[in-house]
Coordinates of C-alpha atoms in Angstrom, one line a residue:
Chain A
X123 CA -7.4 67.5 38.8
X124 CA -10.9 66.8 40.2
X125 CA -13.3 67.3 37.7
X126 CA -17.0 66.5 38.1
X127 CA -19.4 66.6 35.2
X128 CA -23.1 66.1 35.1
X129 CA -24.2 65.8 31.6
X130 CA -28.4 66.5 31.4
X131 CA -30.8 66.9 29.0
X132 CA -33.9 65.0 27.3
X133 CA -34.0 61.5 27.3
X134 CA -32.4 60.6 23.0
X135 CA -30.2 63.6 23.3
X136 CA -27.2 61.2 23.8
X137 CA -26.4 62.3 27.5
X138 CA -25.1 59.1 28.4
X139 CA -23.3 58.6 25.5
X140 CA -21.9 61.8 26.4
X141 CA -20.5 61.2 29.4
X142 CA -19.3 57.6 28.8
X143 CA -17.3 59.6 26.2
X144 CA -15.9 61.7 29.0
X145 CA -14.9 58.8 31.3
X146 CA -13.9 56.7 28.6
X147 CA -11.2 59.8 27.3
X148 CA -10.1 60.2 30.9
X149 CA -9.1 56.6 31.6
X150 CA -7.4 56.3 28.8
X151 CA -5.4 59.4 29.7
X152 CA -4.7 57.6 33.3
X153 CA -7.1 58.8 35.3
X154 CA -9.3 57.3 37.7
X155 CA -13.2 57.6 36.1
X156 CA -16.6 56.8 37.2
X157 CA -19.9 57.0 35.0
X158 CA -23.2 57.2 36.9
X159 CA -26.3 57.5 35.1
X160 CA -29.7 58.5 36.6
X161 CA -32.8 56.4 36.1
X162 CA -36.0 56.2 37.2
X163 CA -39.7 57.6 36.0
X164 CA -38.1 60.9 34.8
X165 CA -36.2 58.6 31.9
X166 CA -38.9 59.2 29.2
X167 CA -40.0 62.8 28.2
X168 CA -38.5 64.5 31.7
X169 CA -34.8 64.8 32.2
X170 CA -31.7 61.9 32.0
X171 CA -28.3 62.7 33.6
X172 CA -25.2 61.4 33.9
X173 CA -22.5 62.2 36.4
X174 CA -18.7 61.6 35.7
X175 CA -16.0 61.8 38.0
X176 CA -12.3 62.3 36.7
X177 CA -10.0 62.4 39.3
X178 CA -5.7 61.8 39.8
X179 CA -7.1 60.7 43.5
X180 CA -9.1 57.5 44.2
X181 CA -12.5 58.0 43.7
X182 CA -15.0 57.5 46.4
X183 CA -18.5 58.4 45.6
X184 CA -19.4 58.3 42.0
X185 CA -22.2 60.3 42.9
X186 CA -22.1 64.1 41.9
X187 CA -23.9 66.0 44.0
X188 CA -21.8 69.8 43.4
X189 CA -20.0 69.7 39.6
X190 CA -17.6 71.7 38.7
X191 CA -19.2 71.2 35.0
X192 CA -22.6 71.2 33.9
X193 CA -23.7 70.6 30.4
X194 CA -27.2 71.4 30.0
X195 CA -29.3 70.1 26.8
X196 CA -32.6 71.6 27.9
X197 CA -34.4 73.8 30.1
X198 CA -35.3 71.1 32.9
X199 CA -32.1 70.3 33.3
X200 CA -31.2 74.2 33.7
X201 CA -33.9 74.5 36.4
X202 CA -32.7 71.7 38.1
X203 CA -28.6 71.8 38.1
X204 CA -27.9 75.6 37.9
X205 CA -27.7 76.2 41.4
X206 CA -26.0 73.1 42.6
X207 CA -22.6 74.0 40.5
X208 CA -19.5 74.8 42.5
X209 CA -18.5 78.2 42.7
X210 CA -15.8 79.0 40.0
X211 CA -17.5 76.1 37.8
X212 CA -18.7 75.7 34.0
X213 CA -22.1 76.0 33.0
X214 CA -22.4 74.8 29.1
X215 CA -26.2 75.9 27.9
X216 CA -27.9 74.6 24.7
X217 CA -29.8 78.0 24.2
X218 CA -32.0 75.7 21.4
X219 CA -33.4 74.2 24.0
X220 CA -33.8 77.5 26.6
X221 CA -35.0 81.0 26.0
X222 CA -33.6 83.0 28.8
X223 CA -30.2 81.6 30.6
X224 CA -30.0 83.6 34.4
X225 CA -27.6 85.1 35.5
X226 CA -25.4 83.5 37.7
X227 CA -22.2 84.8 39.7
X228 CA -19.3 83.0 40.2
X229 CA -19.8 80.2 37.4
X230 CA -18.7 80.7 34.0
X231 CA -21.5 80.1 31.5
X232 CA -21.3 79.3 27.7
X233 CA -24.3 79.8 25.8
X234 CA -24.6 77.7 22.0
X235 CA -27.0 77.1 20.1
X236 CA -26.4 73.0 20.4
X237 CA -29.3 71.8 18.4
X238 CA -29.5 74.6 15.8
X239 CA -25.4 73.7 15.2
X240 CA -25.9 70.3 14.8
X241 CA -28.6 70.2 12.5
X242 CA -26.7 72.5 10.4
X243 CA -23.9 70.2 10.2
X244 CA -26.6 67.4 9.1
X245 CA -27.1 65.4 12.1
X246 CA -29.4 67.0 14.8
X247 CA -28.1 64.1 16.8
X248 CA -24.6 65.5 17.1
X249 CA -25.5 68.5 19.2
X250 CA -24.2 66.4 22.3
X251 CA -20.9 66.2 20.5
X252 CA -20.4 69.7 19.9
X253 CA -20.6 70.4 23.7
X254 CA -18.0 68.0 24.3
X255 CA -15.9 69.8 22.3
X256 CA -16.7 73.0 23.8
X257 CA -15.9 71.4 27.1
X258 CA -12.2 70.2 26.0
X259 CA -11.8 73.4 24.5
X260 CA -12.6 75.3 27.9
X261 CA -11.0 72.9 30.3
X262 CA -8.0 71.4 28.6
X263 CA -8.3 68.6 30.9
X264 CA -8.9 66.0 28.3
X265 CA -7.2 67.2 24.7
X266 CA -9.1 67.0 21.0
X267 CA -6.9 64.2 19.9
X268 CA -7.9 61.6 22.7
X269 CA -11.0 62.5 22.5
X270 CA -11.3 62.0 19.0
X271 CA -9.5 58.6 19.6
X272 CA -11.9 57.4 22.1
X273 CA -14.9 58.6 19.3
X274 CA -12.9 55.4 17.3
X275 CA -13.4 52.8 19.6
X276 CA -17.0 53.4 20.9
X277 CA -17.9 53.5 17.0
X278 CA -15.8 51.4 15.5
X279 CA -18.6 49.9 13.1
X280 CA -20.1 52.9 11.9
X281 CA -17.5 55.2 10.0
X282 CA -20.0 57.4 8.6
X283 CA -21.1 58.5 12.4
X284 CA -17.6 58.9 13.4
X285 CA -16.7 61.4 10.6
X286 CA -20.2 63.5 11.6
X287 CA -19.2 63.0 15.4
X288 CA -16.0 64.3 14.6
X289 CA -16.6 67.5 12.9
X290 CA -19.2 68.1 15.8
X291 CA -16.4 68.0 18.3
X292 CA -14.2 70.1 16.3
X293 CA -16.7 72.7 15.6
X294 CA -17.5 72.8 19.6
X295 CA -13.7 73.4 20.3
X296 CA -13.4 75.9 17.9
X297 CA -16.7 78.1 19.0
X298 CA -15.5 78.5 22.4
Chain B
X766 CA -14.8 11.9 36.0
X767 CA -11.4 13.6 35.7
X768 CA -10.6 16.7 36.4
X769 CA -11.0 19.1 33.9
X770 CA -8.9 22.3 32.8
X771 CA -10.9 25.2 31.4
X772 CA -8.7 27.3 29.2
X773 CA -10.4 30.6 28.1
X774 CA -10.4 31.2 24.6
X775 CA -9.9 35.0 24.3
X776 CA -7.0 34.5 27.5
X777 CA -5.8 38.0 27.2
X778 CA -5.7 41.2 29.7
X779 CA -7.6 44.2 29.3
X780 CA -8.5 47.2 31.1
X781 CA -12.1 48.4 30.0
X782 CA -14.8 50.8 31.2
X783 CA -17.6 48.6 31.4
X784 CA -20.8 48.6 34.4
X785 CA -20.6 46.9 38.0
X786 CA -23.5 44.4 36.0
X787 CA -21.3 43.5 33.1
X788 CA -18.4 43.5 35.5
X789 CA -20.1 41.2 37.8
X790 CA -21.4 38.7 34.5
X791 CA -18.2 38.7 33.1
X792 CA -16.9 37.2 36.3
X793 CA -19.2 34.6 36.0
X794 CA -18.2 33.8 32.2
X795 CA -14.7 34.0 33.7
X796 CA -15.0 31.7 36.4
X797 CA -16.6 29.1 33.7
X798 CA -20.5 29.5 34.8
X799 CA -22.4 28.4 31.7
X800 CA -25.8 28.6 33.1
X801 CA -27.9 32.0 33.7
X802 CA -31.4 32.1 34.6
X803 CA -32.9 35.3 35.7
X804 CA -35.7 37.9 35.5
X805 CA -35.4 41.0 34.6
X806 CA -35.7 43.7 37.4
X807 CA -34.0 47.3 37.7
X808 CA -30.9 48.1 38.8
X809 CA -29.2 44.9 37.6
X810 CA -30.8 44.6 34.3
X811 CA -27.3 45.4 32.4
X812 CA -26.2 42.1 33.9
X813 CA -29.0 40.0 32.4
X814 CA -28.7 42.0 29.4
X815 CA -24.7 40.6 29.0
X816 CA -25.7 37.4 30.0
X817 CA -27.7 37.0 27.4
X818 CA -25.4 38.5 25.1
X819 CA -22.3 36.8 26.6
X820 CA -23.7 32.9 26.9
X821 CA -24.5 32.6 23.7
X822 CA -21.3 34.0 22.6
X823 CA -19.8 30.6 24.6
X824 CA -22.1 28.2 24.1
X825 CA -24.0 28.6 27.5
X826 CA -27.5 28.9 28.5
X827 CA -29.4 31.7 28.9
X828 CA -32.8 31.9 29.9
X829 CA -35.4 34.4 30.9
X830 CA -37.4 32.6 33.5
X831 CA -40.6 33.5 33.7
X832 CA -40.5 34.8 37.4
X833 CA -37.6 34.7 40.0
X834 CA -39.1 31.5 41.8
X835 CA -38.6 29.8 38.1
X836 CA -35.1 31.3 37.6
X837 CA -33.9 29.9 40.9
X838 CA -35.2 26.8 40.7
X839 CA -33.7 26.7 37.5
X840 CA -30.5 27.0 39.1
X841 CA -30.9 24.3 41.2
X842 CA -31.8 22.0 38.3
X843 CA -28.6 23.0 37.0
X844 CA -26.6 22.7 40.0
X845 CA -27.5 19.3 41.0
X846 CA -26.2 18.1 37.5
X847 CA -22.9 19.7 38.9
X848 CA -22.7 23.0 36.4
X849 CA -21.7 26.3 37.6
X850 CA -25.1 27.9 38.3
X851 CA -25.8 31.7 38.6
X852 CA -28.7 33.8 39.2
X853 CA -29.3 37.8 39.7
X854 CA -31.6 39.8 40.7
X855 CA -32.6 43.3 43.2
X856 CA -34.4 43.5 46.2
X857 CA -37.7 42.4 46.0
X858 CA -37.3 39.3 43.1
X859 CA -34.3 38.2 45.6
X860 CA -37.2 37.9 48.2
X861 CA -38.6 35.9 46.2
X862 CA -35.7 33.3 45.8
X863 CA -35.5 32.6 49.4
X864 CA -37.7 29.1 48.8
X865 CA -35.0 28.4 46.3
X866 CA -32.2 29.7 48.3
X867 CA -33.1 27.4 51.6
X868 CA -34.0 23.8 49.4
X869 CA -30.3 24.9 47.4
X870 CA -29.2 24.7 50.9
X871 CA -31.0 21.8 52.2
X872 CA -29.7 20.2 49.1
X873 CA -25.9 21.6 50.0
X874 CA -25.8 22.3 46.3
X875 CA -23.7 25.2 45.1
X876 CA -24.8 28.2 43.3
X877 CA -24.5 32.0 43.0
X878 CA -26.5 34.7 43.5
X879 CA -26.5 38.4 43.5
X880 CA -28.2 41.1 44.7
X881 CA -28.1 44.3 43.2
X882 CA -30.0 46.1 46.0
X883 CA -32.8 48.5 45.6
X884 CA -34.9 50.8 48.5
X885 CA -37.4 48.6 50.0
X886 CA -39.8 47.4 52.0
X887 CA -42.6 46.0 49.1
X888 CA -41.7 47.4 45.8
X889 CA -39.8 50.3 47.1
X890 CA -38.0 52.2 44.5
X891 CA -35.1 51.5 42.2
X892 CA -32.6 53.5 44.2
X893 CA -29.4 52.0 45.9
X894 CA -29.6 50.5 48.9
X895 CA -27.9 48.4 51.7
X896 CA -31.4 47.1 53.7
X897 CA -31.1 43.4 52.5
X898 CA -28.2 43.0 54.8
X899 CA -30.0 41.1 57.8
X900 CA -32.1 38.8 54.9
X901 CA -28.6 37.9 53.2
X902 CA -26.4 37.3 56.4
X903 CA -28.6 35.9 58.6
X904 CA -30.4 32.8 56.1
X905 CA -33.0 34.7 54.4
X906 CA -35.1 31.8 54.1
X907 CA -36.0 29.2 56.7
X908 CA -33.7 26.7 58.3
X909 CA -30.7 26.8 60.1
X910 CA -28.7 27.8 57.3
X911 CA -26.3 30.8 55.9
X912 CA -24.7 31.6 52.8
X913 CA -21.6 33.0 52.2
X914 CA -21.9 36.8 51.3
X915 CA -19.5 38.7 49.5
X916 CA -19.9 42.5 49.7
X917 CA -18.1 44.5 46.4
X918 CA -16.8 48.2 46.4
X919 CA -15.9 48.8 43.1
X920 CA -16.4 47.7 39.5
X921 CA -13.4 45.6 39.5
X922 CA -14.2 43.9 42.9
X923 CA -17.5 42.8 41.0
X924 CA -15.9 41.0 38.4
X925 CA -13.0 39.3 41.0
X926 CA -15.5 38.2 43.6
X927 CA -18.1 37.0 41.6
X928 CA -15.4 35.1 40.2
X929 CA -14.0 33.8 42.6
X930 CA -17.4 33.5 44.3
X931 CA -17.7 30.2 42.2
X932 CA -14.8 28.8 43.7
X933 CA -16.4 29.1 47.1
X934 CA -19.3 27.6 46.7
X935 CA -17.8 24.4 45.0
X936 CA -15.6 24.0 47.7
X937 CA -18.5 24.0 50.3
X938 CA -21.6 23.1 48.4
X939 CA -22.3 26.3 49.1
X940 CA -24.7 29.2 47.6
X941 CA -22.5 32.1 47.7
X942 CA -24.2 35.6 47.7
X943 CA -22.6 38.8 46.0
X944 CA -24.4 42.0 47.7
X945 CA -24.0 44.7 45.6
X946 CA -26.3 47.8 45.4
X947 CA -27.9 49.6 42.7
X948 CA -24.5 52.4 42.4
X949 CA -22.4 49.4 42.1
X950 CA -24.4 47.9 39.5
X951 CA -24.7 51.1 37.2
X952 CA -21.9 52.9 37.6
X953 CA -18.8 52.8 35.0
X954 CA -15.4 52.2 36.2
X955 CA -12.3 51.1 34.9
X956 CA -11.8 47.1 35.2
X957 CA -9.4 44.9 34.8
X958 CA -10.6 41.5 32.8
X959 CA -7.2 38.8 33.4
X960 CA -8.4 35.8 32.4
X961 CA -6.8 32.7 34.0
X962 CA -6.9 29.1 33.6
X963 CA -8.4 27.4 36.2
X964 CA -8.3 23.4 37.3
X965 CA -11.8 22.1 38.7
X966 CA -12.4 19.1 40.8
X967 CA -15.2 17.0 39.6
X968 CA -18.1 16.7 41.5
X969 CA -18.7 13.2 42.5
X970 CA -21.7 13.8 44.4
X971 CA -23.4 14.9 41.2
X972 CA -26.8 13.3 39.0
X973 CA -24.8 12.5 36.0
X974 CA -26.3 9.5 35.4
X975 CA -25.5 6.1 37.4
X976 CA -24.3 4.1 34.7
X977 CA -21.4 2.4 36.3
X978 CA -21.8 3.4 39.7
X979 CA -24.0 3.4 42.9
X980 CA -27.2 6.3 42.5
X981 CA -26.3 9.7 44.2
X982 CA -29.3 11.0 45.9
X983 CA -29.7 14.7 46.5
X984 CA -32.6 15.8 48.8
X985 CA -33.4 18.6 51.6
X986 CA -36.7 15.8 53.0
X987 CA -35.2 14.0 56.0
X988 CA -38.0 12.8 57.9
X989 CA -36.1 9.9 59.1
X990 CA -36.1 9.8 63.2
X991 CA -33.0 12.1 64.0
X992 CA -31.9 11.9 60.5
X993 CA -32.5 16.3 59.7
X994 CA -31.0 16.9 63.2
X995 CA -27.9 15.3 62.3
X996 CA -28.2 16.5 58.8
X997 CA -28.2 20.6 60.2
X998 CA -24.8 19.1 63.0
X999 CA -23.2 18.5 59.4
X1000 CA -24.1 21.7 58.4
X1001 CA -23.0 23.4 61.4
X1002 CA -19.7 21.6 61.1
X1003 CA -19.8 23.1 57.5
X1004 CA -20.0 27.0 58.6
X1005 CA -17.8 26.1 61.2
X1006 CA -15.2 25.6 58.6
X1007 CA -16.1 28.6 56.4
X1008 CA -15.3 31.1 59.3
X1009 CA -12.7 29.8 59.9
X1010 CA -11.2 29.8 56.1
X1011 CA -13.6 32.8 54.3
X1012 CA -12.9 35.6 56.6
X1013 CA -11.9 38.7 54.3
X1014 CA -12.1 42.3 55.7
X1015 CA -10.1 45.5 54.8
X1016 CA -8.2 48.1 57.4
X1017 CA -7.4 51.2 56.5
X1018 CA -5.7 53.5 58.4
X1019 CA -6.8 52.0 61.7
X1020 CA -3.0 51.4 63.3
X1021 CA -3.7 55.2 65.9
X1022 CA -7.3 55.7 64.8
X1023 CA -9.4 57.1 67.5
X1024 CA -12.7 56.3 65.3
X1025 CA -13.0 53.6 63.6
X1026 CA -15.6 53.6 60.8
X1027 CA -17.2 50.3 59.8
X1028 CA -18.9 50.1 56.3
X1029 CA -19.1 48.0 53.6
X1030 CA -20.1 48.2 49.6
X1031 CA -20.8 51.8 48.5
X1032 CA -20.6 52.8 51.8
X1033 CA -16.8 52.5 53.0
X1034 CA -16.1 54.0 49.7
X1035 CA -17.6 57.4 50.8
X1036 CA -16.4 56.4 54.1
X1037 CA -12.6 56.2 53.3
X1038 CA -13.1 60.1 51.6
X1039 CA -14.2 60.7 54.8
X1040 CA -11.4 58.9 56.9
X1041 CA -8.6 61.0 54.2
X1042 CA -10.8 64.3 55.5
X1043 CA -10.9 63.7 58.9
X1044 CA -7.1 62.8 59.1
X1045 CA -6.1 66.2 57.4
X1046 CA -8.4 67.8 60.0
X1047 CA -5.7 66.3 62.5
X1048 CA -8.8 64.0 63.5
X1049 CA -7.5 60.2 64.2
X1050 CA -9.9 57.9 62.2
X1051 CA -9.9 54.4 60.5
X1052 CA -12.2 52.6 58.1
X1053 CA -12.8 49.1 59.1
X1054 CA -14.7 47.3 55.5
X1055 CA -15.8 44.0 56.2
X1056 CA -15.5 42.0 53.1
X1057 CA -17.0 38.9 54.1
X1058 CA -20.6 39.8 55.5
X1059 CA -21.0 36.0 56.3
X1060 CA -19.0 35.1 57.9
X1061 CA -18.6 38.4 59.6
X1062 CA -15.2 39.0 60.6
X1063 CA -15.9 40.0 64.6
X1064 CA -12.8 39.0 66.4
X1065 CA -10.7 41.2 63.7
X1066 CA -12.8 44.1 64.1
X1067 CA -12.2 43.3 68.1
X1068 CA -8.9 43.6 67.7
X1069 CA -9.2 46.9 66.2
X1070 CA -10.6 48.2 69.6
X1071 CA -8.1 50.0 72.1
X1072 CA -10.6 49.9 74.6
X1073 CA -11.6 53.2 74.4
X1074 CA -11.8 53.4 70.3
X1075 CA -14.7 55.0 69.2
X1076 CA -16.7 53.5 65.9
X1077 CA -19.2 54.2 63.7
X1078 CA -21.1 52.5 61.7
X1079 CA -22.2 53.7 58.0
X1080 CA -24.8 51.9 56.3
X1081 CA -27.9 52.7 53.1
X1082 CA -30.0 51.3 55.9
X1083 CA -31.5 51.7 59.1
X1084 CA -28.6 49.9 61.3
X1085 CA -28.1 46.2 60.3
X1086 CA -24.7 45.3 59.7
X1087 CA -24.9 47.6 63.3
X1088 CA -25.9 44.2 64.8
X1089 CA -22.9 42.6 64.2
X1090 CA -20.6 45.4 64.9
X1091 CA -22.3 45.5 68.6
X1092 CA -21.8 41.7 68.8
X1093 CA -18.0 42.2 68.0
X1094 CA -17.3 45.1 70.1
X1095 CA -19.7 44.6 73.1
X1096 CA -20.0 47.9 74.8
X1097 CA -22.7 49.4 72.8
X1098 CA -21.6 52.6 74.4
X1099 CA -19.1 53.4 72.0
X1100 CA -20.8 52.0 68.6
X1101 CA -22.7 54.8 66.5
X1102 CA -24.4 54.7 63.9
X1103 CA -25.6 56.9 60.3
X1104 CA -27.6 55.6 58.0
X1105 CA -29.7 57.2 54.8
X1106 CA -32.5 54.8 53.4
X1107 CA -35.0 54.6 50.9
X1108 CA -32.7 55.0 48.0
X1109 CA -30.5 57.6 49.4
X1110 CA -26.9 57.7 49.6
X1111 CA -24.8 59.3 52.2
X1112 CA -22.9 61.8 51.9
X1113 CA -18.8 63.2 52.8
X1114 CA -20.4 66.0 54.8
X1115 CA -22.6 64.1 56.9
X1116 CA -20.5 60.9 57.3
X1117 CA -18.1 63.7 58.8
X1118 CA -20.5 65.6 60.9
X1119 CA -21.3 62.5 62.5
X1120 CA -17.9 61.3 63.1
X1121 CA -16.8 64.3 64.7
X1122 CA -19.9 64.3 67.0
X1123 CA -19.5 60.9 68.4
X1124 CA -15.7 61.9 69.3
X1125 CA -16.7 64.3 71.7

């Protein structure tokens, strides 16, 4: 397995958070990880990434330059990753965010309604959770339960987040 | 003074996901450095961020100088009283340290400092970058002096060299420089925290107070006739010994390689991808990763060289560390060179593009 994920989106959309939870579920699973995040002018109001690597080989560059998976939180990010994923790759859409997802051949895309999901649930903050769950549910890389696990020890203070966080990831696995 | 054990109170082993700038401050913790001062400056601000977190959690001090110049100097005041001294910054503060750098020097007091390196010249960006090579290896400030540099590849390397970094520069009263770049700094990786007891030699020459005993004096103002001339013989004498003891370098698949490429930091990393690529491509290459910047290790890249080996040279830079590869091989002929600058990072394609073009 080789799998490279850039999470993207809005600066407070949790994208980092996002893909720490990523790396942090695939190490504990034995694989090799590296977390990358972007920085720089675009940080506040433009787009924030960050790129994970998870890998059985050693890794060399953490940077991503083609994923295999893209999560998309908003329409910058669309604009700016859509063309750079491998062929036969994952393209996860927040349609809250976008009004019109092109078409695109040779990458599967998923297309929920992130934001709208999450505020339903009673957190509009959990919208990056639900795609990680639609991303476990699609590419059975990582499974639910480690996941969920690894949700434990990067909250371990605040049990009322993880039970929210939780339910977002489950409702993501079960969508797709 | 005796010497004195340092047992760490949480002594157990654990394997966490944690930044090249946390990796790299909790080395220092590690290696019992109780005294940060530094400035805040991206990409390295995660590692004054844990520092300032992590000293007060063990009863060191942190402060936030107010400027670089302040922060080294505070590092000297802490030196001289013989604590384990660190100091971080990117790029363009680490310019301005050099004053500090050369009187720490001068003074032959030992200290750390690291370099989470960003696009330059001026202000440049806050990209990752590999074009403070020639400032690091070569002095940096003035004087006829070096420091020992220590160039990291991975999370975990951060934590272990600037670990044992302070080891280094106690044995030689010696600043010791960790050159990282701004990938190295940010990224996430799996590390490996193993704390360790450690045994520490006092430091005699120290201003503890002369209570007792005859006055140390610690000062880089020699104007006595002959007195600085003899000073920068004991010097040489000094680096003399460190290449001979500090050399550290890497080989990988270099036994039948054809091409040999030389990179360090973020670099080799990408470069190694490469070497696995090439070799599947039934192409004979090698990675060559200096460890030890200063003191560069020439004659064991030498002895790499079949006489008609081919290398090339991968660097975020214009062609630095390309110096010293021409001074170890000597037949500029058959040393090439690729390098992306300006905050850019090479990539597997063009690394391999390159390679194969210079075999021909």
């Amino acid at each position: 397995m080789n799998e490279q994920i850039i999470c993207a989106g809005f600066g407070g959309q949790g994208i980092m958070l996002m893909g720490k939870f990523l790396a942090e579920t695939g190490m504990k699973n034995g694989y090799n990880v590296t977390w990358l995040p972007s920085y720089g002018a675009e940080v506040r109001g433009g787009t924030a990434h960050s790129m994970v690597h998870i890998s059985r080989e050693r890794i060399a560059s953490p940077v991503v330059s083609k994923p295999t998976t893209c999560i998309v939180m908003n329409k910058p990010s669309l604009v700016k990753f859509i063309d750079r994923i491998k062929k036969g790759g994952l393209l996860i859409v927040n349609t809250s965010m976008v009004n019109k997802v092109p078409e695109k051949k040779g990458i599967k895309i998923v297309k929920l309604p992130l934001t709208k999901l999450a505020s339903e649930l009673g957190n509009v903050k959990v919208a990056n959770m639900i795609a990680v769950g639609a991303f476990i549910g699609l590419r059975k890389t990582l499974s639910l339960k480690d996941i969920q696990e690894a949700l434990n020890r990067i909250l371990p203070s605040k049990k009322d987040l993880i039970s929210i966080n939780k339910k977002a990831i489950e409702l993501g696995y079960k969508l797709v | 003074m005796k010497k004195s054990k340092i047992q760490n109170p949480k002594s157990k082993t654990k394997r966490i996901l944690i930044t090249g700038n946390e990796a790299c401050g909790e080395g220092a913790i590690q290696a019992g450095c109780r005294f940060y001062a530094g400035y805040p400056i991206t990409p390295q601000n995660e590692l004054t961020a844990y520092m300032s977190k992590r000293m007060d959690e063990v009863d060191g001090i942190f402060i936030q100088a107010e400027s670089e110049l302040a922060a080294i100097n505070m590092v000297f005041g802490a030196s001289v009283t013989g604590a384990r001294a660190l100091t971080t910054s990117s790029s363009p503060g680490i310019s301005l340290k050099q004053e500090g750098i050369s009187y720490l020097a001068g003074c032959e007091l030992p200290a750390v400092i690291v370099n989470i390196m960003r696009g330059g010249p001026g202000l440049g960006n806050i990209a990752p970058s590999q074009s403070d090579y020639f400032q690091a290896t070569k002095g940096g400030g003035h004087g006829d002096y070096h420091s020992v540099v220590l160039g990291p590849a991975s999370c975990q390397e951060m934590f272990d060299f600037t670990r044992m970094a302070f080891d280094i520069a106690d044995r030689y009263r010696n600043t010791v420089i960790i050159l990282g770049d701004g990938i190295l700094g940010q990224m996430m990786e799996p590390v490996i925290i193993n704390p360790r007891s450690q045994i520490r030699n006092p430091k005699k020459w120290a201003l503890t107070g002369c209570k007792n005993r005859k006055p140390n004096i610690i000062r880089s103002l020699l104007l006595k006739q002959g007195a600085l001339e003899e000073f920068n013989r004991k010097l040489q004498k000094k680096y003399d010994l460190i290449k001979r003891n500090e050399i550290r370098f890497e080989k990988y698949r270099t036994e039948d390689a054809e091409i040999i490429i030389v990179a360090y930091g973020t670099s080799s990393r990408i470069s190694r991808a490469c070497v696995n690529r090439l070799r599947k491509d039934k192409i004979k290459a090698g990675l060559f990763r200096p460890i030890s910047l200063w003191p560069f290790p020439y004659n064991a890249l030498k002895s790499q060289d079949k006489g008609k080996t081919k290398f090339l040279v991968v660097e975020m830079s214009m062609g630095q560390m390309l110096e010293d590869v021409r001074l170890a091989i000597q037949d500029d002929k058959r040393v090439h060179f690729y390098g992306r600058t300006g905050g850019s990072v090479p990539s597997e394609e063009e690394i391999i593009g390159k390679a194969v073009s210079c075999k021909l």
